[in-house]
Short mmCIF file of C-alpha atoms in Angstrom, two decimals:
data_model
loop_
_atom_site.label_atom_id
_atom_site.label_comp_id
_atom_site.label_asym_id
_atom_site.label_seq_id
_atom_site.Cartn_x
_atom_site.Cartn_y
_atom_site.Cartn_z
CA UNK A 1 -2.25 21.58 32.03
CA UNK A 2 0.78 20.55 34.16
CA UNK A 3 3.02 20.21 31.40
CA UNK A 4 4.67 23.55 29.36
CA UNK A 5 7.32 24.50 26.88
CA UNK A 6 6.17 21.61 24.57
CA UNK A 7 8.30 21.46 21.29
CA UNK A 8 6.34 19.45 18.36
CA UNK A 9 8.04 17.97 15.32
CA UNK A 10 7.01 16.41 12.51
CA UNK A 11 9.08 12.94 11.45
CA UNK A 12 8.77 10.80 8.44
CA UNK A 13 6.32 8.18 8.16
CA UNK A 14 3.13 10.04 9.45
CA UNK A 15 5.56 10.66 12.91
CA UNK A 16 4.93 13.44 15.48
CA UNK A 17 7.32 13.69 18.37
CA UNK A 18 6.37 16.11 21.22
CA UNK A 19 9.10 16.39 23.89
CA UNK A 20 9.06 18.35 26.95
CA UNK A 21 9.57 18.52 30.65
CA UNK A 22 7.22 18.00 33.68
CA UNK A 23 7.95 19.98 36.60
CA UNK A 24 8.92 18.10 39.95
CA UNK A 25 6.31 20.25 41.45
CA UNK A 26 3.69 18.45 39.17
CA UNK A 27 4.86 15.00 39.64
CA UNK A 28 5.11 15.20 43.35
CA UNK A 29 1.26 16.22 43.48
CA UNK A 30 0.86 12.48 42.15
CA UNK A 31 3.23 11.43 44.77
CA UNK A 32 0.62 9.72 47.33
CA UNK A 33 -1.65 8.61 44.53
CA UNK A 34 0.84 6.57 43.16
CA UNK A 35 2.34 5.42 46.75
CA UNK A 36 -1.23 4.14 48.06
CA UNK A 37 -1.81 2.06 44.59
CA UNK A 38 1.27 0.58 45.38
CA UNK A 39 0.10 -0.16 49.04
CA UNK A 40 -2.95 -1.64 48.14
CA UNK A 41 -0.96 -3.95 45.09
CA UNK A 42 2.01 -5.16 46.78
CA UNK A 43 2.61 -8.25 48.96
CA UNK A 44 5.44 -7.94 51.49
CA UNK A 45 6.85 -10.66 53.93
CA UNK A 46 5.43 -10.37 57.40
CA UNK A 47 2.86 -8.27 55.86
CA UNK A 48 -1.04 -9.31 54.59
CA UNK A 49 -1.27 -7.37 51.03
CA UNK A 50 -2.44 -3.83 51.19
CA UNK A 51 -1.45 -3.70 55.13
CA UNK A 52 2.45 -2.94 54.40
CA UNK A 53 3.25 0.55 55.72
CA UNK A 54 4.03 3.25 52.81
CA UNK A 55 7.80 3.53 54.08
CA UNK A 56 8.52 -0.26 53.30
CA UNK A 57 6.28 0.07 50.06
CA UNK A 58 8.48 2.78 48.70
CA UNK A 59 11.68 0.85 49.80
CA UNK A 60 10.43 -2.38 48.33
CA UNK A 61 9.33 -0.40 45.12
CA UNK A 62 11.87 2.00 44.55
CA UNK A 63 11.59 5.70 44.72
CA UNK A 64 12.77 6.72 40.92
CA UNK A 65 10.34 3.57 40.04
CA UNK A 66 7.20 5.19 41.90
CA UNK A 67 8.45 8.85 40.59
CA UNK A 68 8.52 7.51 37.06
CA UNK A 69 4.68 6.21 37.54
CA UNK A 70 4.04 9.39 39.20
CA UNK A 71 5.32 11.18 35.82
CA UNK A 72 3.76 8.70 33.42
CA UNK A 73 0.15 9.82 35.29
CA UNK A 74 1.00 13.65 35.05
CA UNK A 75 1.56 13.10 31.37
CA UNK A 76 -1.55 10.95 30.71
CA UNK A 77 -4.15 13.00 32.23
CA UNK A 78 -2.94 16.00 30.09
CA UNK A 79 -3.04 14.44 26.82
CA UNK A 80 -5.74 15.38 25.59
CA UNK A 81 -5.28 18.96 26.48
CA UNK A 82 -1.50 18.57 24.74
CA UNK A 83 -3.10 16.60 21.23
CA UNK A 84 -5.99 19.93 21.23
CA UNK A 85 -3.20 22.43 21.51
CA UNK A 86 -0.71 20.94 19.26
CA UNK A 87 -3.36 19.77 16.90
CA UNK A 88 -2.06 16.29 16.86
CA UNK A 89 -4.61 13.26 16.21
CA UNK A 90 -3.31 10.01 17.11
CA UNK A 91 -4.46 7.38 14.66
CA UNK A 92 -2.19 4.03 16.70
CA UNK A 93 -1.24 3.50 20.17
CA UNK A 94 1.64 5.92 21.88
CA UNK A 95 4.83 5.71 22.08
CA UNK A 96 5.91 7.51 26.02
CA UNK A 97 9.50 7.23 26.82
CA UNK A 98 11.13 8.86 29.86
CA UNK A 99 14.64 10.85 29.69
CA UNK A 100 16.24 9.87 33.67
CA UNK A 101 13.67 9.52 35.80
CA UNK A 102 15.31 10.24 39.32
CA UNK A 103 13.61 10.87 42.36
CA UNK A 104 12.64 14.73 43.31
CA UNK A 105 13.82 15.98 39.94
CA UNK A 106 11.67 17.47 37.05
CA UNK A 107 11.55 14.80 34.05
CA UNK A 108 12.03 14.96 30.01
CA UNK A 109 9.85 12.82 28.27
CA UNK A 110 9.40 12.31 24.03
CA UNK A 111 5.92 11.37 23.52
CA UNK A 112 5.80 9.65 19.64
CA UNK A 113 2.18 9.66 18.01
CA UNK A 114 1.56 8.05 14.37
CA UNK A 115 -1.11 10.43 12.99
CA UNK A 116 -3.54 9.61 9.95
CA UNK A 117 -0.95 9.53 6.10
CA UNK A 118 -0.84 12.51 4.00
CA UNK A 119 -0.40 13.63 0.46
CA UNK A 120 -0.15 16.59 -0.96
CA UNK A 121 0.13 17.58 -5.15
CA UNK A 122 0.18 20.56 -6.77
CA UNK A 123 -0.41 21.05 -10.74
CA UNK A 124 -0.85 16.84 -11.16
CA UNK A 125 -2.20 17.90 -14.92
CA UNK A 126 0.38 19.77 -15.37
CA UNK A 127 2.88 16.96 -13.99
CA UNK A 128 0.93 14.38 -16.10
CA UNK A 129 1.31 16.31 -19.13
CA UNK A 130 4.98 16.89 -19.09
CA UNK A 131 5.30 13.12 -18.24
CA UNK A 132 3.66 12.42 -21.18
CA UNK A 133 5.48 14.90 -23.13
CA UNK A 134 9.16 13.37 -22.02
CA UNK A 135 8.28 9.94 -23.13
CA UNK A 136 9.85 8.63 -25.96
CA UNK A 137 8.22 8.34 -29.26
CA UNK A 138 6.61 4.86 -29.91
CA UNK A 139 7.50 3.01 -33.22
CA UNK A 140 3.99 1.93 -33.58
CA UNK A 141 4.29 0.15 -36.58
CA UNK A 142 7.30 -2.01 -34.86
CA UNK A 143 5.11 -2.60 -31.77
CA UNK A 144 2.46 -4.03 -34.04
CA UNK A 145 4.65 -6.54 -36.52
CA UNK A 146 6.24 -7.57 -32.88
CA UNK A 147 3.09 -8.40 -31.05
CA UNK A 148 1.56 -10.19 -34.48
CA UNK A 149 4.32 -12.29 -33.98
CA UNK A 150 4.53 -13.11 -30.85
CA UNK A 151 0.98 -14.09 -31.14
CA UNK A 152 2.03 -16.15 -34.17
CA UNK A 153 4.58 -18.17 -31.96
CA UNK A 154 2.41 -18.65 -28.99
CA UNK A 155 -0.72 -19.92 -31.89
CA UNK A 156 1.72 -22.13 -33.64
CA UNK A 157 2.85 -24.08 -30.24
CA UNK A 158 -0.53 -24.23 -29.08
CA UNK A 159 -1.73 -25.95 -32.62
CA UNK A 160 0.70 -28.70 -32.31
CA UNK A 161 0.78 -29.72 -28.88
CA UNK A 162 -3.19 -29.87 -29.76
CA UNK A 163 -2.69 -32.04 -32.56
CA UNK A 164 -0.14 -33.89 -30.72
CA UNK A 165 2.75 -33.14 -33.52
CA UNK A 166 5.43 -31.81 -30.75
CA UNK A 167 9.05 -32.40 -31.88
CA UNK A 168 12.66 -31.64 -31.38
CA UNK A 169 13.67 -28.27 -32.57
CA UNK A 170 9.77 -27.18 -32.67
CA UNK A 171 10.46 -24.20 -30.74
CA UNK A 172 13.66 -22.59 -32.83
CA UNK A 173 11.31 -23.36 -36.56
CA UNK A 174 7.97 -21.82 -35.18
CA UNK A 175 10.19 -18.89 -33.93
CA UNK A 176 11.83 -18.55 -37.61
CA UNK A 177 7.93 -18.64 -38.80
CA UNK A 178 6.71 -16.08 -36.79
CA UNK A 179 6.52 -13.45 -40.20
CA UNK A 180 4.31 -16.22 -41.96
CA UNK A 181 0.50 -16.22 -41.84
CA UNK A 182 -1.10 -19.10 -40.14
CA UNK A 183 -2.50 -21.85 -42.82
CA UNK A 184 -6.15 -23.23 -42.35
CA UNK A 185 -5.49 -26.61 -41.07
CA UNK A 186 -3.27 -24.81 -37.73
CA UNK A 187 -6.45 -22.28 -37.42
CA UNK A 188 -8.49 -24.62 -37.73
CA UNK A 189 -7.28 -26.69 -35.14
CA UNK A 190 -7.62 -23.36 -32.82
CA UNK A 191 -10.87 -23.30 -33.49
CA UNK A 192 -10.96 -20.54 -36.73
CA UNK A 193 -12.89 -21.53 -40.04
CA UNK A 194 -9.58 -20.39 -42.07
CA UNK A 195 -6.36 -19.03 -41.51
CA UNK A 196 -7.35 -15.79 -42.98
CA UNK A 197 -10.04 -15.71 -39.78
CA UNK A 198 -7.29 -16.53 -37.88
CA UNK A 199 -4.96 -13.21 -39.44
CA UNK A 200 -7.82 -11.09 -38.67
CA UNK A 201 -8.55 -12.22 -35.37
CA UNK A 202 -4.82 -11.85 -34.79
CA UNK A 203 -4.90 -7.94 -36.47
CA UNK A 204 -7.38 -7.11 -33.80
CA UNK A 205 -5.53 -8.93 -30.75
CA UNK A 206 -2.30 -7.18 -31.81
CA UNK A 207 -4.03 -3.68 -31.74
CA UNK A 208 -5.34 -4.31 -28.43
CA UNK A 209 -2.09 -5.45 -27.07
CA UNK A 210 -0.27 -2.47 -28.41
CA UNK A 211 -2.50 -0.26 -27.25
CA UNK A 212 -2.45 -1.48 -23.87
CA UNK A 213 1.09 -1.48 -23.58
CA UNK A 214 1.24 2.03 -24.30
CA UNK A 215 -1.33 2.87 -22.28
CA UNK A 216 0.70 1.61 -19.37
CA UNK A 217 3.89 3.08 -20.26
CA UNK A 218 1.93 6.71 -20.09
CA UNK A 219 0.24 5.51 -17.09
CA UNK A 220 3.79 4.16 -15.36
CA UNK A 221 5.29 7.35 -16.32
CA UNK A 222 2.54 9.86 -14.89
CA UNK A 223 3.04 7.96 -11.44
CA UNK A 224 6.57 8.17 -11.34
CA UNK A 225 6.68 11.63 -12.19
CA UNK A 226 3.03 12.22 -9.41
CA UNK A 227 5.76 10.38 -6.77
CA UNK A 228 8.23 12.26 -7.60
CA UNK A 229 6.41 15.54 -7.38
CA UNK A 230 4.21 14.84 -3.90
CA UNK A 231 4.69 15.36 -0.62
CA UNK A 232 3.45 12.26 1.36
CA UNK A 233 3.79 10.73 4.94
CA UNK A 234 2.68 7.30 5.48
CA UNK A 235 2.88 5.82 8.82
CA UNK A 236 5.28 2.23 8.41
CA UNK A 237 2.30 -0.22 9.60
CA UNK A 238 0.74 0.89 6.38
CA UNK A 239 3.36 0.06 4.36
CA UNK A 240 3.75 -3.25 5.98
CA UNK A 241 0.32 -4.45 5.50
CA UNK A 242 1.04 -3.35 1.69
CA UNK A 243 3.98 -5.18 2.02
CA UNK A 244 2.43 -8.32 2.96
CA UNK A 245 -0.69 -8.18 0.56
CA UNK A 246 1.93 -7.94 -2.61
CA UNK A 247 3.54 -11.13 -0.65
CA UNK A 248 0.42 -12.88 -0.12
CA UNK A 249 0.07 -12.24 -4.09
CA UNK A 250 3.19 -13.34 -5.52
CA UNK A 251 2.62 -16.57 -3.35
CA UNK A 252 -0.97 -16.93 -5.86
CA UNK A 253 0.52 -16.39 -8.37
CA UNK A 254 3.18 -18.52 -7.94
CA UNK A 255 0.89 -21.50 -7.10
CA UNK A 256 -0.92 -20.86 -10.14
CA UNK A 257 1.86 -21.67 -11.98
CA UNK A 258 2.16 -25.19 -10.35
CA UNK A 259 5.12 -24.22 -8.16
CA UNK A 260 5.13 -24.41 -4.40
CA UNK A 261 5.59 -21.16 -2.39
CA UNK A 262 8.87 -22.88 -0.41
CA UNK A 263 10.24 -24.38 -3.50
CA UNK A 264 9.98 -20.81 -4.75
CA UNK A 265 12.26 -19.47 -2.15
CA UNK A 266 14.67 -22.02 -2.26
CA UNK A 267 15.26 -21.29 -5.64
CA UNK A 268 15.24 -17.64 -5.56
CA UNK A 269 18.02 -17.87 -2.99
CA UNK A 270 15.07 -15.69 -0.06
CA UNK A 271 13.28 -16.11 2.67
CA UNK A 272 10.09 -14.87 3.09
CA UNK A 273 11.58 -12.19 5.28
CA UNK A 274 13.68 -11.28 2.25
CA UNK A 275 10.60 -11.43 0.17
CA UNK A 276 8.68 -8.67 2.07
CA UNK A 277 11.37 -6.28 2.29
CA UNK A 278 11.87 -6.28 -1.41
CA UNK A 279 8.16 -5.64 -1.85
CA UNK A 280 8.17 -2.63 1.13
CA UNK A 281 9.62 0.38 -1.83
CA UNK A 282 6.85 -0.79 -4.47
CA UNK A 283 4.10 -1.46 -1.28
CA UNK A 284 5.40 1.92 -0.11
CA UNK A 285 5.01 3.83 -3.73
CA UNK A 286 1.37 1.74 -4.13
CA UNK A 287 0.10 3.42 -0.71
CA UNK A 288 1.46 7.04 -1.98
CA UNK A 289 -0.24 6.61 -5.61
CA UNK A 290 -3.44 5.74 -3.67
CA UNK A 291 -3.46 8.58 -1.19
CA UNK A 292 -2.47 10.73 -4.84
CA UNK A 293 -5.27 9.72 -6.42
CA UNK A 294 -7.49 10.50 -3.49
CA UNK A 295 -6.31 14.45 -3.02
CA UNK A 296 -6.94 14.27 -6.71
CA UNK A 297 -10.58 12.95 -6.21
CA UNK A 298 -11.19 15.30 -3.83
CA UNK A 299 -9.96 18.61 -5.51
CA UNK A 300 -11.76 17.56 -9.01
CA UNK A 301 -14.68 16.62 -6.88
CA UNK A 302 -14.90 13.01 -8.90
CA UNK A 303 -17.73 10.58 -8.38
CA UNK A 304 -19.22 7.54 -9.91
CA UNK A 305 -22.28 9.47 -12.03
CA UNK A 306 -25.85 8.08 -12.74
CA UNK A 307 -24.21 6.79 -16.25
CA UNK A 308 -21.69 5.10 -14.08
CA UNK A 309 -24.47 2.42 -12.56
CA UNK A 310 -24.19 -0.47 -15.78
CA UNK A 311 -20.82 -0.31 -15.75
CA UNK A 312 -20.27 -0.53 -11.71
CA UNK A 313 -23.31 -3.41 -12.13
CA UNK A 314 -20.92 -5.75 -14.46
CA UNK A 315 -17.97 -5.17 -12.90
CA UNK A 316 -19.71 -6.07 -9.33
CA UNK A 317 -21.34 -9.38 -11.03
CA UNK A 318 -17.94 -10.69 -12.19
CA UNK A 319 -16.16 -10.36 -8.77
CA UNK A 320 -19.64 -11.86 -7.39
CA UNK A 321 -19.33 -14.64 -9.44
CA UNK A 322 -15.65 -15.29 -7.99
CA UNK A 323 -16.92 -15.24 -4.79
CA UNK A 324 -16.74 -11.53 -3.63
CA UNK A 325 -19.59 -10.45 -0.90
CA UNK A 326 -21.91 -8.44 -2.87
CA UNK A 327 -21.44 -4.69 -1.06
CA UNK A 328 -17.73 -4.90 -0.93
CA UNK A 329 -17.70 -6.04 -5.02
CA UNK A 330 -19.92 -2.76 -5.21
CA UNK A 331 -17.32 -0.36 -3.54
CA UNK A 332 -14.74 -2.41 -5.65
CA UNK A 333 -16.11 -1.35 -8.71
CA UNK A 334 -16.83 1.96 -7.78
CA UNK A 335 -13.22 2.54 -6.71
CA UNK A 336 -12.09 1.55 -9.89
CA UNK A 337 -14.68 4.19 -12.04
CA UNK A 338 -13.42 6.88 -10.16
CA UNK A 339 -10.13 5.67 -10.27
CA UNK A 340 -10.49 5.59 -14.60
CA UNK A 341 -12.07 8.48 -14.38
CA UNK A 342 -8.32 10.40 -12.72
CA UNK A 343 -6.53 8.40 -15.18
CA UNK A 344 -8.79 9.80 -18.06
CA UNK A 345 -8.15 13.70 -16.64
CA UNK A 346 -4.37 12.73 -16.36
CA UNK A 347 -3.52 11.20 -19.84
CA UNK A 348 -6.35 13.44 -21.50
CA UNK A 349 -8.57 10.37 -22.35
CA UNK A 350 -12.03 10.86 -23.69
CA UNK A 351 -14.35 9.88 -21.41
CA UNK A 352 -16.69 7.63 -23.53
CA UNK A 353 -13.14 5.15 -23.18
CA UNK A 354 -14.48 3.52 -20.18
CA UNK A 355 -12.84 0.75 -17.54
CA UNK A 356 -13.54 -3.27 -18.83
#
């Protein structure tokens, strides 16, 4: 190899700079190469192309110009040799820059290679656990009566505007209601025999709705404190595509509502350049928790089991029926079981609670 005293650091965002120098003695033995490529290329007045002599070619092209090429090849056809011995594995196109290039002199150059993300966490049940342990107490009871009503309210509005008995000042009397059971002809309009089918209907919704709530305030609070605890490099690109999925989503969502994507901006005051750099911290955080969940996978040695198969089977068949190609609905659903199955080691879940 041509090239010595190579220093290597390690940058943020998956970022590996080598710098050195190349020796003038090395770039001169590339001299003529690079001076009869020129010859052959260039096009000079009096001259048919390839036919200019060398002297006029390196006149016409410059001699720190054809010195810097001369570099640029000394440096390429030892990279491989410089990636084995600095273990460095490129995972994106280069990044060469050249300190000065002058004619005759030896040359500093900063090569920049974007190498594969990494993650690394140590004692995530332990992490999970005291995560857990710092949250503050629930007032289930509270949590219940609150989502009963809100259920209540939502009921209520949907009964009337179904029954076409919408009036003035509907909203602030179905609010003030919101303690009082529903009577049979509004559950009946919702489709319930009675309004004590209703109640019990609405006991069982409530419970589910509390219960998921909490489950994602353990779950939010285990990745904050996973983030918090890891050691992860992502290269930028990746958090830019993130970026851009979480836009492409909030523009969905946002015509699902019955709102168009620029009236949206206009009346959030962004562009869609604003948009995206809004979403990079949480498309950043998503592609950590990912790569967290993976070094987790790998050190429990997690994988969909036998037992596994119904459950991947119906959760493939609903993205099917939405249109999903079959294999990639498969590795969907698959992702998600082992995914459960580090949420269920990290909260302490049973494991007969499986994914819907």
């Amino acid at each position: 190899m041509d090239i010595k005293n190579i220093k290597k650091e390690s940058k943020p965002h998956s970022e590996v700079v080598l710098s050195g120098e190349v020796s003038k003695e090395s770039i001169a033995s590339q001299w003529e190469s690079v001076a009869h490529n020129a010859m052959k290329e260039v096009e000079l007045p009096g001259f048919r192309k390839g036919k200019a002599p060398k002297e006029r070619v390196i006149e016409a092209y410059g001699k720190n110009a054809l010195w810097r090429e001369a570099t640029e090849k000394v440096i390429n056809s030892s990279l491989e040799d410089i990636f084995k011995e600095h273990e460095v594995a490129p995972i994106m196109p280069l990044g060469l820059s050249l300190q000065n290039a002058q004619y005759d002199e030896p040359v500093s150059f900063e090569i920049v290679a974007v190498v594969a993300p990494t993650c690394t966490i140590k004692n995530y049940t332990d992490v999970a656990k005291k995560a857990l342990a710092d949250l503050p107490a629930i007032d289930g009871a509270k949590e219940h009566a609150d989502a009963k009503k809100a259920f209540r309210i939502q009921a209520r509005g949907i009964s009337k505007m179904q029954k076409g008995d919408v009036q003035e000042g509907d909203s602030k009397k179905i609010s003030e209601e919101a303690d009082t059971p529903m009577t049979d002809d509004e559950a009946k309009v919702l489709g319930f025999e009675s309004g004590e089918v209703f109640e019990h209907f609405l006991e069982e919704e409530a419970k589910n709705a509390v219960r998921n709530r909490e489950d994602q305030k353990r779950r939010s609070a285990i990745a904050e404190a996973l983030l918090k605890e890891a050691e992860c490099s992502v290269p930028r690109l990746f958090i830019e595509e993130e970026a851009k999925a979480l836009v492409d989503a909030t523009k969905r969502d946002v015509v699902s509502k019955g709102l168009e994507w620029s009236d949206y901006l206009k009346q959030s005051g962004k562009d869609e350049t604003a948009v995206l750099m809004e979403l990079k911290p949480v498309a950043e955080k998503r592609v950590q928790l990912d790569l967290i969940f993976s070094e987790i996978v790998r050190a429990e040695k997690i994988a969909p089991t036998e037992d596994d198969k119904k459950q991947e089977d119906d959760i493939a068949h609903r993205m099917a029926k939405e249109g999903v190609e079959h294999e990639r609905a498969h590795s969907f659903a698959r992702e998600q079981i082992v995914r459960e199955k580090v949420w269920k080691l990290l909260i302490g879940k049973k494991e007969e609670e499986a994914v819907s």
